[in-house]
Amino acid sequence: DAKILLSVAVEKVPSCVEMWLALSKLESYENARKVLNQARRALPIERSIWIAAAKLEESQNHNDMVDKIIQKAVSSLYKHDAVISRETWLKEAEVAEKAHAPLTSSSIIKHTISIGVDVEDRQRTWADDANSALSKNAIITARAILAHSLSIFPSKRSLWMQAVELERKHGDPKSLDEVLEAASERLPTQEIFWLVRAKEKWVGGDVESSREILTKAFAANPNSEAVWLAAAKLEWETGEIDRARVLFQRARERASSDRVYMKSSLLERECERFEDAISLIEEGLLKYPKFAKLYMMGGQICSQEL
């Protein structure tokens, strides 16, 4: 029996980590815990035993225990003068991810990603670490690195953009929306996050949520041309022409620009309200006489009328 042989083997050769780990895999959960505790006492500087213990708890859905074990592991190994590089820990996180232990992987990142990194180099280093993990298809590891980075640098737009891109390529609509929501709340005046989130909701068929997001975007960016145009476009594309017309009118009052006048005129042109379209072009040219597209649109409309 393999279990009996390994039980004898670890007594005779307690320094062999592979046999301890092999024995723990053959045991029930309770006995595996006992085996790994014995292994830790025999080999106090062996990180793989601590990681195996975290994976064991994760397999039993004891999620709170995972982080406690990894935190204790890092502390204990340090006290025993076990020198383990940050690169080694990163590899361990990637290995844990491939072993279907995402919580263990994320916890390793959380407690080791700062090892040996100068304070002024953290943001750049961690961004590079995330990209490196992605290049190896270690999505959970990369996500954990960015999550930790954002906990330290919550106002860094570039990190949020990196997190958004990760979820766009490797996540699902829910995870993407969660990151965009968090980014919008943390950086409310960065309109890009509101706009992307609203568009994702719209594309997904949830027009009402898209409207709600743009309403919040207005509150944070009342004079944003981009937000006004996005809101008007949403109504225009979903057939709510009167709503679009009202939004364009308010945009001309609160966030006037050459593009706002151009889009306002274009709506009326598509609705075949040519006189209104020309009126808007003329009004726009009084304010923005150097905007060539308004002249072009006026000429096209006049040609259509002829």
C-alpha angles and dihedrals in degrees: 000000000000093000093056092045092051092046089057092042095056090050092052097038106024092165093069106099094185092062093049090052093046091051093049090055091056095051133083117259095266094045092044089057090053092048092051092047089053089047092052091053091049095044109027094169098050109108095189091069092055091047091049089053091052091049090049092055091045090053088058093047091247089144098167091056093057096066093042092054095049092046090050090046093056091047094046094047090050091051090051090051093244105162109213118169125227089242090057091052090049089054090049089054091052091048091050090051091052088049088059094252101125095162092053090049093050093046092051089054093047094054102036110030092093096052111125096353118129114233094242091051099049101096095046094042094049093047088053090047091054092050090048091052091049090052087060092046090248093144098164091049092050091047091052092049092052092044090054092044091053091049087060098035104029094160099052107116094195092058092050090049089051090050091048091051091050092054092043091056103031108016134066132252091271096052091044092051092049092054093045091049092050091047092050092051093047096043104026095166092056096092094190093078094050091047096048092047092049091049092049090053091048094048088049090056098253100123095161093056089048089055092049092051092050090049089057089046089055090053091054096037108028094164099043114130091197094055094047092049092047092051092048091047091052092056093041094051093046093052097255094130097162091053090048090050092052092048092051089050091052090045090055088052100043107023104021117182140146090259092052090055092045093052092044091054092045091057092054091045092054089048087052092241091137098167091055090047092052091046091055092047091052091048090048093050091054088060100032107027093164096057102110097192092067090057090049093049091048091052092049093050092049089050090052091051091051 
